[in-house]
PDB file of N, CA and C in Angstrom:
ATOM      1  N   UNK A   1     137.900 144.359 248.766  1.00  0.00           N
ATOM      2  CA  UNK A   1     138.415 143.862 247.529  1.00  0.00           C
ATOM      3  C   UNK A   1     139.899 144.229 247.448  1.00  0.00           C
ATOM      4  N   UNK A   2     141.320 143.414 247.296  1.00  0.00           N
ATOM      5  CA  UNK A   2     142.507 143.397 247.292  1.00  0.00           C
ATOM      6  C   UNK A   2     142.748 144.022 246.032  1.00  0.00           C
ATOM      7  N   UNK A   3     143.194 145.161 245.627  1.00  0.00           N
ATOM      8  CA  UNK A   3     143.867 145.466 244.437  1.00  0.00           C
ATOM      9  C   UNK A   3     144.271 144.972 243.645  1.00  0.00           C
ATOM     10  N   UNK A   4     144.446 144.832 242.553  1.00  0.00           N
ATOM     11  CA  UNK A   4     145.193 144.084 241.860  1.00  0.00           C
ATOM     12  C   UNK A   4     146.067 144.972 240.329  1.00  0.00           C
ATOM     13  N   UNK A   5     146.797 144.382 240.008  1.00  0.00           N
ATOM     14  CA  UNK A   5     147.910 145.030 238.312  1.00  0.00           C
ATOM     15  C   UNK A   5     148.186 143.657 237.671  1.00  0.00           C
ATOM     16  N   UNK A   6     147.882 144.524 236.067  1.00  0.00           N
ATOM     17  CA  UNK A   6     147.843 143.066 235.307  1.00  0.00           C
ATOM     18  C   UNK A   6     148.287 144.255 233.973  1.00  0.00           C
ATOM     19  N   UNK A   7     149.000 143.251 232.899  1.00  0.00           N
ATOM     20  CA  UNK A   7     149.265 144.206 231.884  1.00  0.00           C
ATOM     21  C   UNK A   7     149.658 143.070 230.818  1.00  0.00           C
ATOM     22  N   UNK A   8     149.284 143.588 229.299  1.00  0.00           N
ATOM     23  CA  UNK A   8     149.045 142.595 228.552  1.00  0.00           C
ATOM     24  C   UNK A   8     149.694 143.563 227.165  1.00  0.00           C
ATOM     25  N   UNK A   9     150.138 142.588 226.171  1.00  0.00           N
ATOM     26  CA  UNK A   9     151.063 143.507 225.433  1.00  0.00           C
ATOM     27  C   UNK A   9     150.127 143.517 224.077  1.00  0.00           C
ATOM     28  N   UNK A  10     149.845 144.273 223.608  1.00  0.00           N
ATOM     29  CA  UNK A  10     148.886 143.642 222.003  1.00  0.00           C
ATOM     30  C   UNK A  10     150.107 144.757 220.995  1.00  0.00           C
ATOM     31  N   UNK A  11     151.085 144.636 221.142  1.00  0.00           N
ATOM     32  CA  UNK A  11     151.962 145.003 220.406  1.00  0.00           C
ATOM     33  C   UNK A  11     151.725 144.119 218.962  1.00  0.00           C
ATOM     34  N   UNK A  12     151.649 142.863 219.104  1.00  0.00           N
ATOM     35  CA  UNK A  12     151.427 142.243 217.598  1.00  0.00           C
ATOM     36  C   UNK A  12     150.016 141.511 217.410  1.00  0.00           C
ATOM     37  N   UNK A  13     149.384 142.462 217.797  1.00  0.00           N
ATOM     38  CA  UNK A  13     147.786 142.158 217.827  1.00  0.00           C
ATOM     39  C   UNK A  13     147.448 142.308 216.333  1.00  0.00           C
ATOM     40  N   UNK A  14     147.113 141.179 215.967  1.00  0.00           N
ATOM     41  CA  UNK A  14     146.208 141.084 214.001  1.00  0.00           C
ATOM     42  C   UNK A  14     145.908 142.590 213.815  1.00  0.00           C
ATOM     43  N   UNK A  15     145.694 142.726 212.804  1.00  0.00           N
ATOM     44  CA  UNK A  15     144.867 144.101 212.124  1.00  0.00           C
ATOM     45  C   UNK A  15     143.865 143.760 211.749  1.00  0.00           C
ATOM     46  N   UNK A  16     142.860 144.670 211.581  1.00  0.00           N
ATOM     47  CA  UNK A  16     141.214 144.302 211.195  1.00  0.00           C
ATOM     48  C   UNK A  16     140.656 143.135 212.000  1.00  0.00           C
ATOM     49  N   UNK A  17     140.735 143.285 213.282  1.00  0.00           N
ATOM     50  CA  UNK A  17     139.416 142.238 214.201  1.00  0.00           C
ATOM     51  C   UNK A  17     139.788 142.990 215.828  1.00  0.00           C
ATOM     52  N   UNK A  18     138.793 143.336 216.449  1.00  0.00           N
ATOM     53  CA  UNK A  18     138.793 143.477 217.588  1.00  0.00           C
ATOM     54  C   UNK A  18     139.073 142.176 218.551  1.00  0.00           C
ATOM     55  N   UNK A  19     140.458 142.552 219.543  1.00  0.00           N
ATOM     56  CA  UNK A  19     140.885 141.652 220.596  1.00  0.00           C
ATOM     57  C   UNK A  19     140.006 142.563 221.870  1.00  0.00           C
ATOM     58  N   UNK A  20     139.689 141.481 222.661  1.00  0.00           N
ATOM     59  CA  UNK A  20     138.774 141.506 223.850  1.00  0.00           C
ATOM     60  C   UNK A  20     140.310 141.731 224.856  1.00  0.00           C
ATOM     61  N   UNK A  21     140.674 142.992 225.634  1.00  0.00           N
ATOM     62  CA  UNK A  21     141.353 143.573 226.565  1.00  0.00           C
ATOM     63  C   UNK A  21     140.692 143.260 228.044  1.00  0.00           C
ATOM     64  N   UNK A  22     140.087 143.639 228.515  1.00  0.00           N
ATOM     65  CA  UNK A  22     139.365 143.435 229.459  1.00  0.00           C
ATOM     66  C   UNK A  22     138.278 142.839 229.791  1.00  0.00           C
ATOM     67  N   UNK A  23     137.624 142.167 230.763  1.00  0.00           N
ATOM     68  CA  UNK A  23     136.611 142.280 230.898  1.00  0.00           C
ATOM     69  C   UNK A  23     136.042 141.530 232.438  1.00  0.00           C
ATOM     70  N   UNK A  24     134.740 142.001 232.934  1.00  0.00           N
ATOM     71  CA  UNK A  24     134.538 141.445 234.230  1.00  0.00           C
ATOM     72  C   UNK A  24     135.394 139.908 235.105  1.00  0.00           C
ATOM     73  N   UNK A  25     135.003 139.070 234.527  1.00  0.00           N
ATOM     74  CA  UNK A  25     135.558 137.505 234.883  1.00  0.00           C
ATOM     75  C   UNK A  25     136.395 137.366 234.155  1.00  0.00           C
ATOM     76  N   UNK A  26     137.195 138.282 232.989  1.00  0.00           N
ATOM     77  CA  UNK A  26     138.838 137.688 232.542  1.00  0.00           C
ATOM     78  C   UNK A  26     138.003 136.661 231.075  1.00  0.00           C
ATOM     79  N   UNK A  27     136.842 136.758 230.667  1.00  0.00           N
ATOM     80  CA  UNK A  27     137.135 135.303 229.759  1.00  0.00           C
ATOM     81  C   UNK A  27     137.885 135.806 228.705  1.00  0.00           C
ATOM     82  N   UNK A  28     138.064 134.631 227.876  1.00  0.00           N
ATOM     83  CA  UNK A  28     138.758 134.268 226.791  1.00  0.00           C
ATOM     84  C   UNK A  28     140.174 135.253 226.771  1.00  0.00           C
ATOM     85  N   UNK A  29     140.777 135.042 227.627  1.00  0.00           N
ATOM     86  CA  UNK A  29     142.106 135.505 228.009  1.00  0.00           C
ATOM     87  C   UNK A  29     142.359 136.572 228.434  1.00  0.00           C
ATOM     88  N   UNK A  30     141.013 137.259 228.588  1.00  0.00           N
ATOM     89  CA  UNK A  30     141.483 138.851 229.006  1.00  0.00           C
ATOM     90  C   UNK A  30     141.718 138.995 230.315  1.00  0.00           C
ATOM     91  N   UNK A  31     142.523 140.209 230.784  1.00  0.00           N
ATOM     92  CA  UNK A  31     142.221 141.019 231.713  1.00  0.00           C
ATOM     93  C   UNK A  31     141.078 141.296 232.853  1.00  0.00           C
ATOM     94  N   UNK A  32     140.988 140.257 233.518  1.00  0.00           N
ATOM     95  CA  UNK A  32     139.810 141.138 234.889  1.00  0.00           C
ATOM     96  C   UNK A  32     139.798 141.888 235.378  1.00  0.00           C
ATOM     97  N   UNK A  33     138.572 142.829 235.267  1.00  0.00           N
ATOM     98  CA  UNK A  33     138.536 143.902 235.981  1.00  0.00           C
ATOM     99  C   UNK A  33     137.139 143.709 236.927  1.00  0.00           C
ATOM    100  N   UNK A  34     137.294 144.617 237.799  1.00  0.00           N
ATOM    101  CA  UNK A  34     135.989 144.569 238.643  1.00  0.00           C
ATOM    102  C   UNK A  34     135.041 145.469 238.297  1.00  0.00           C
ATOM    103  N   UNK A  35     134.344 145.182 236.888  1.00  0.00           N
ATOM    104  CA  UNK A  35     133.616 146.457 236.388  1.00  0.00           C
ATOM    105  C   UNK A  35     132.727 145.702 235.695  1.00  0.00           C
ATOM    106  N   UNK A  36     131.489 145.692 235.269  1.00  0.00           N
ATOM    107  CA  UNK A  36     130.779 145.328 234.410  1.00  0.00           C
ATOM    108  C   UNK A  36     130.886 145.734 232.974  1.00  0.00           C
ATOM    109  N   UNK A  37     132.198 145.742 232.579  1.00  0.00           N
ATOM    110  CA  UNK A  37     132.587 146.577 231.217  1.00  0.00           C
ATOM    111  C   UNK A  37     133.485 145.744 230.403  1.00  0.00           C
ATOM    112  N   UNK A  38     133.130 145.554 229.157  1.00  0.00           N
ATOM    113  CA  UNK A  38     134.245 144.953 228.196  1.00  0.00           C
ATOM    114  C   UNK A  38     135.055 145.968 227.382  1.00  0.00           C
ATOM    115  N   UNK A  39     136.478 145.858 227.428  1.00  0.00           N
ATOM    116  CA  UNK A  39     136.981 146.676 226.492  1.00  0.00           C
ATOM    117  C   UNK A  39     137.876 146.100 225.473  1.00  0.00           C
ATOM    118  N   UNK A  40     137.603 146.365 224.043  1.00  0.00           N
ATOM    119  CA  UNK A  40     138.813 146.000 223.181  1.00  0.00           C
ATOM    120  C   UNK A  40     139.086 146.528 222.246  1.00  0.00           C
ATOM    121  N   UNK A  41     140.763 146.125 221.843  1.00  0.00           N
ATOM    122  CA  UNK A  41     141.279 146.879 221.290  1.00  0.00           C
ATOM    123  C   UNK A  41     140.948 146.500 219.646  1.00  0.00           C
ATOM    124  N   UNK A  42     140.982 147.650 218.901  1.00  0.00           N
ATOM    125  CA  UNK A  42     140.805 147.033 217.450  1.00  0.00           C
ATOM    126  C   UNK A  42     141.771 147.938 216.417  1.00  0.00           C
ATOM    127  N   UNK A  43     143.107 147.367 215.891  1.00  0.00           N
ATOM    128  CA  UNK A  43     144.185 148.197 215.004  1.00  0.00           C
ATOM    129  C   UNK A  43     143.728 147.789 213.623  1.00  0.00           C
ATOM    130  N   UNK A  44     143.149 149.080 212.965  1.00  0.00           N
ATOM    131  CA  UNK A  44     142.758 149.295 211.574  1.00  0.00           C
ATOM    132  C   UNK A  44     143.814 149.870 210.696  1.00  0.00           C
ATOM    133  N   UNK A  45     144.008 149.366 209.657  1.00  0.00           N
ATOM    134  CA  UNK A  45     144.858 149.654 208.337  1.00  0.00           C
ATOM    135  C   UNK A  45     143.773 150.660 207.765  1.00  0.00           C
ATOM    136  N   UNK A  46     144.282 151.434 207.026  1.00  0.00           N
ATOM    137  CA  UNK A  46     143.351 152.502 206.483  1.00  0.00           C
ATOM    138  C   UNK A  46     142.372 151.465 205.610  1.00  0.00           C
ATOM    139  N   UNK A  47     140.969 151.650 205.122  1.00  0.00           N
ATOM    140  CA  UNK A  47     140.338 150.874 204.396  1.00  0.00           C
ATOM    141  C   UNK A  47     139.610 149.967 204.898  1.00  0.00           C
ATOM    142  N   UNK A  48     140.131 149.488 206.458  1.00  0.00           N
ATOM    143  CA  UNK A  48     139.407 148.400 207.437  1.00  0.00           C
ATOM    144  C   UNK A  48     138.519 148.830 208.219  1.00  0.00           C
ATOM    145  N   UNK A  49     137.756 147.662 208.535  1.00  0.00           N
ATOM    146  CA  UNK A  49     136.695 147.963 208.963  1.00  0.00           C
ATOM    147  C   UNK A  49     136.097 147.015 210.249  1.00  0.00           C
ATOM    148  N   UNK A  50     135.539 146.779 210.867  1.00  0.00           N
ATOM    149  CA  UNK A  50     134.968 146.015 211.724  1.00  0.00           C
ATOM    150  C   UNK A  50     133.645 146.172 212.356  1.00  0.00           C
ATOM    151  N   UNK A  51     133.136 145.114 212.991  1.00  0.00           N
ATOM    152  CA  UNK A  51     131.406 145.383 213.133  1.00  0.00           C
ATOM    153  C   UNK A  51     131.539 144.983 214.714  1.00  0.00           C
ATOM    154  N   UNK A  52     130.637 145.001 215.562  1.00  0.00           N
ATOM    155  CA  UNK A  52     130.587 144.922 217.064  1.00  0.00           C
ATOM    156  C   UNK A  52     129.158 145.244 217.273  1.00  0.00           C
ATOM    157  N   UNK A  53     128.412 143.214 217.812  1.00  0.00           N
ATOM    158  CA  UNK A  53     126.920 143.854 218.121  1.00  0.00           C
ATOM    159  C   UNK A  53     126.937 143.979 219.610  1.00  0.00           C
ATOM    160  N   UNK A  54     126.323 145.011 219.952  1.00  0.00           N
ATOM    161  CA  UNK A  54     126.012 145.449 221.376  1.00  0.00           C
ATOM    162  C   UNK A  54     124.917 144.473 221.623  1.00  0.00           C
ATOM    163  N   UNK A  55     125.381 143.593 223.052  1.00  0.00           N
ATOM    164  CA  UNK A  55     124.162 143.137 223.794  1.00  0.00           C
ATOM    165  C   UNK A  55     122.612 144.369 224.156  1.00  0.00           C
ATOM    166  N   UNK A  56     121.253 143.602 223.951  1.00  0.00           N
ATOM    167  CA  UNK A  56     120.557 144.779 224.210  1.00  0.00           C
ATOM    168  C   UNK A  56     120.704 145.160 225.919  1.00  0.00           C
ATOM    169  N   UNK A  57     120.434 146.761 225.946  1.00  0.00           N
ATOM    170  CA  UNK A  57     120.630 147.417 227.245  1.00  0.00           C
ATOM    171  C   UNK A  57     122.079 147.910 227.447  1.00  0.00           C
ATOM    172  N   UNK A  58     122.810 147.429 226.552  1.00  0.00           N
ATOM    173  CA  UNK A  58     124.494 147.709 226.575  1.00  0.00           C
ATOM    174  C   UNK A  58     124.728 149.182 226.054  1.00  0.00           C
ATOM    175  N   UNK A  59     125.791 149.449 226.006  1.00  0.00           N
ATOM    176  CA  UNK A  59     126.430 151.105 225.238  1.00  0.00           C
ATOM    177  C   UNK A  59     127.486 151.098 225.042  1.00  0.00           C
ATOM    178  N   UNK A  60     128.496 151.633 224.407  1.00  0.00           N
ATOM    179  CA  UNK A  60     129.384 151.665 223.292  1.00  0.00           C
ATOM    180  C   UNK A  60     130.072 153.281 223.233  1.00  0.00           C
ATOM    181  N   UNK A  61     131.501 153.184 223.665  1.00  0.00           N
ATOM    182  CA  UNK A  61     132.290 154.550 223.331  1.00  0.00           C
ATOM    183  C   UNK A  61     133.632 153.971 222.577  1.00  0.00           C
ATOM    184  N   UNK A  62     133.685 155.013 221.641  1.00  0.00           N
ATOM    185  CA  UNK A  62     134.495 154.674 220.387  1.00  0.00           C
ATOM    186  C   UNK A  62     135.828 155.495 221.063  1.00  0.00           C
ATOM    187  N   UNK A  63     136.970 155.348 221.442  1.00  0.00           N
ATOM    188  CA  UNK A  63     137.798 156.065 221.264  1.00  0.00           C
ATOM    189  C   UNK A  63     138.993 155.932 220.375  1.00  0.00           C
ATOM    190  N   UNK A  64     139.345 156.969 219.880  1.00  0.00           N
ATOM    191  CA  UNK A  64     140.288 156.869 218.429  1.00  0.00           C
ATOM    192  C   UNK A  64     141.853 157.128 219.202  1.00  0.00           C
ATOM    193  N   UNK A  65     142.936 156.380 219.157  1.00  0.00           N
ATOM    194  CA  UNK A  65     144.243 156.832 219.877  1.00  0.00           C
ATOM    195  C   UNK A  65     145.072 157.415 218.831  1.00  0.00           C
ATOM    196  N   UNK A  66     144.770 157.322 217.529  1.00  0.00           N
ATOM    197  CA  UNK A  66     145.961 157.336 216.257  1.00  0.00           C
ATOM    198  C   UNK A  66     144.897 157.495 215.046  1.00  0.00           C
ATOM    199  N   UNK A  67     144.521 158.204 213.936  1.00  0.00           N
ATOM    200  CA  UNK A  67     144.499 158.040 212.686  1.00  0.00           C
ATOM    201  C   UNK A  67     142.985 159.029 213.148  1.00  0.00           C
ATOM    202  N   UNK A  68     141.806 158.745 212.033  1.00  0.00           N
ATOM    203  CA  UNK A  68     140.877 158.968 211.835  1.00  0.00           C
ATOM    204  C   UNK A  68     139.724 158.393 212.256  1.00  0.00           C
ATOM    205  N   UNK A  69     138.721 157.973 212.448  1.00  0.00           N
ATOM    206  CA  UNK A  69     137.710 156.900 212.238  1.00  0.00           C
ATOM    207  C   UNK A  69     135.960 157.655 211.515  1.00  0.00           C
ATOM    208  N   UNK A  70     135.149 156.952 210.978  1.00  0.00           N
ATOM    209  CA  UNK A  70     134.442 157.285 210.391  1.00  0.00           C
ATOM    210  C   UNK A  70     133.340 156.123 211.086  1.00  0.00           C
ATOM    211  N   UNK A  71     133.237 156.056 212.471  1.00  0.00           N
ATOM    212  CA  UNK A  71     132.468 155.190 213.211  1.00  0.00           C
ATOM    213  C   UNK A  71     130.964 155.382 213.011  1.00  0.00           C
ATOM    214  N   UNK A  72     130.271 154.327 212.556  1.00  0.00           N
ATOM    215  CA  UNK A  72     128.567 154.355 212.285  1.00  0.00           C
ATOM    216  C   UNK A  72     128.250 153.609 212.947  1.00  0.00           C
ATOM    217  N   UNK A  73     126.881 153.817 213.163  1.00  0.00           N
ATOM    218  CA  UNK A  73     126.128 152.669 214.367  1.00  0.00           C
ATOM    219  C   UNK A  73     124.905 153.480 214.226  1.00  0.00           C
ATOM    220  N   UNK A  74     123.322 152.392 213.940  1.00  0.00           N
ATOM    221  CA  UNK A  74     121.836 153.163 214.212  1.00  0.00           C
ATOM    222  C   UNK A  74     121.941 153.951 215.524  1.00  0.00           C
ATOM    223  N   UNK A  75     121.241 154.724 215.257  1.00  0.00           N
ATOM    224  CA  UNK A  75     120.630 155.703 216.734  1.00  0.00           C
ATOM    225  C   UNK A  75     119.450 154.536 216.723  1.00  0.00           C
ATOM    226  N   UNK A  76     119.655 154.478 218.609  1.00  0.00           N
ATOM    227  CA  UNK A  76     118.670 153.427 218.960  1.00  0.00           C
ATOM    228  C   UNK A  76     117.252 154.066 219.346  1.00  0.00           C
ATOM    229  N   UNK A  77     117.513 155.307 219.482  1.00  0.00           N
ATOM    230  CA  UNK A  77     116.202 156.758 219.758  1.00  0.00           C
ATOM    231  C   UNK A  77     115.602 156.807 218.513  1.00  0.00           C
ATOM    232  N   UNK A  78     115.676 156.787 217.784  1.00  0.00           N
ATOM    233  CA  UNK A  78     115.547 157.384 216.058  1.00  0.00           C
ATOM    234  C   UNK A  78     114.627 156.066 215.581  1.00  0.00           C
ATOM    235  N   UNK A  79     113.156 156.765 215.569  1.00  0.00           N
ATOM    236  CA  UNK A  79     112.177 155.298 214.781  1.00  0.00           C
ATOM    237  C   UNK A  79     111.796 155.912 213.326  1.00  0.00           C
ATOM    238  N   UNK A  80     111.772 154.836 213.347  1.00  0.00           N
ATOM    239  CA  UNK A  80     111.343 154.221 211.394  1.00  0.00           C
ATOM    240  C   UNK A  80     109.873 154.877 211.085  1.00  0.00           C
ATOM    241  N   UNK A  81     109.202 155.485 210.415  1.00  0.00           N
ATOM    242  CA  UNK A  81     108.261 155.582 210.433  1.00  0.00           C
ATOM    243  C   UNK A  81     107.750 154.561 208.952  1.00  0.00           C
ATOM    244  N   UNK A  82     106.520 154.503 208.699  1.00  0.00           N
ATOM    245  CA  UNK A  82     106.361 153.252 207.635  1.00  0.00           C
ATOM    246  C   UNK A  82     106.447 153.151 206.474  1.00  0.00           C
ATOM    247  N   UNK A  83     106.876 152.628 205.682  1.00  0.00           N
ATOM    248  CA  UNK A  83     107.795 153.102 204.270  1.00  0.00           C
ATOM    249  C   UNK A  83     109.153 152.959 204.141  1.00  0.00           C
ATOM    250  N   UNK A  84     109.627 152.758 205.495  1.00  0.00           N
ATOM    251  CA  UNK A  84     111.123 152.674 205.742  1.00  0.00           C
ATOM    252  C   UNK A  84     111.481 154.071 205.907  1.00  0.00           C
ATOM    253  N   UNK A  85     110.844 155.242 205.607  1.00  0.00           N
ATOM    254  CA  UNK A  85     111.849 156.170 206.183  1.00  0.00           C
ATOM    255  C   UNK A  85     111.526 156.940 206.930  1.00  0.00           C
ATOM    256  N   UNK A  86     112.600 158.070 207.718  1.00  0.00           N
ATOM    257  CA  UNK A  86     112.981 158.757 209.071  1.00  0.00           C
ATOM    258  C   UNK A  86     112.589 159.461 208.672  1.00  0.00           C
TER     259      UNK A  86
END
């Protein structure tokens, strides 16, 4: 496999919506990488928020570069018992 460098600027990337940075085959404008991994970037204004459904069998790491985050997501281990609650 030939190496490759690619670099993409999201300097004026919207606020509040995740842009797709990477991903295996490059779609919808991103970055190819040779990885079975999507990555994107998402710039929050304090107060914003965004949602991201994981394909099933998929997984999910949050990393924060700047500010705070208060990231939620079900535990997929964690069952319901009947009544609705844990």
């Amino acid at each position: 496999m030939k190496p490759g460098y690619a670099e993409k600027s999201m300097k004026n990337a919207e606020s509040g919506q995740l842009h797709l940075i990477t991903s295996k085959a490059g779609r919808d404008g991103s970055i190819a990488i040779h990885q079975d991994a999507d990555l994107y970037l998402g710039k929050l204004d304090a107060g914003q928020g965004v949602t991201h459904t994981l394909t099933p069998g998929r997984h999910a790491w949050v990393h924060v570069a700047e500010g705070r985050s208060d990231a939620q997501w079900p535990d997929p281990h964690r069952r319901r018992r009947r009544g609705g609650q844990q």
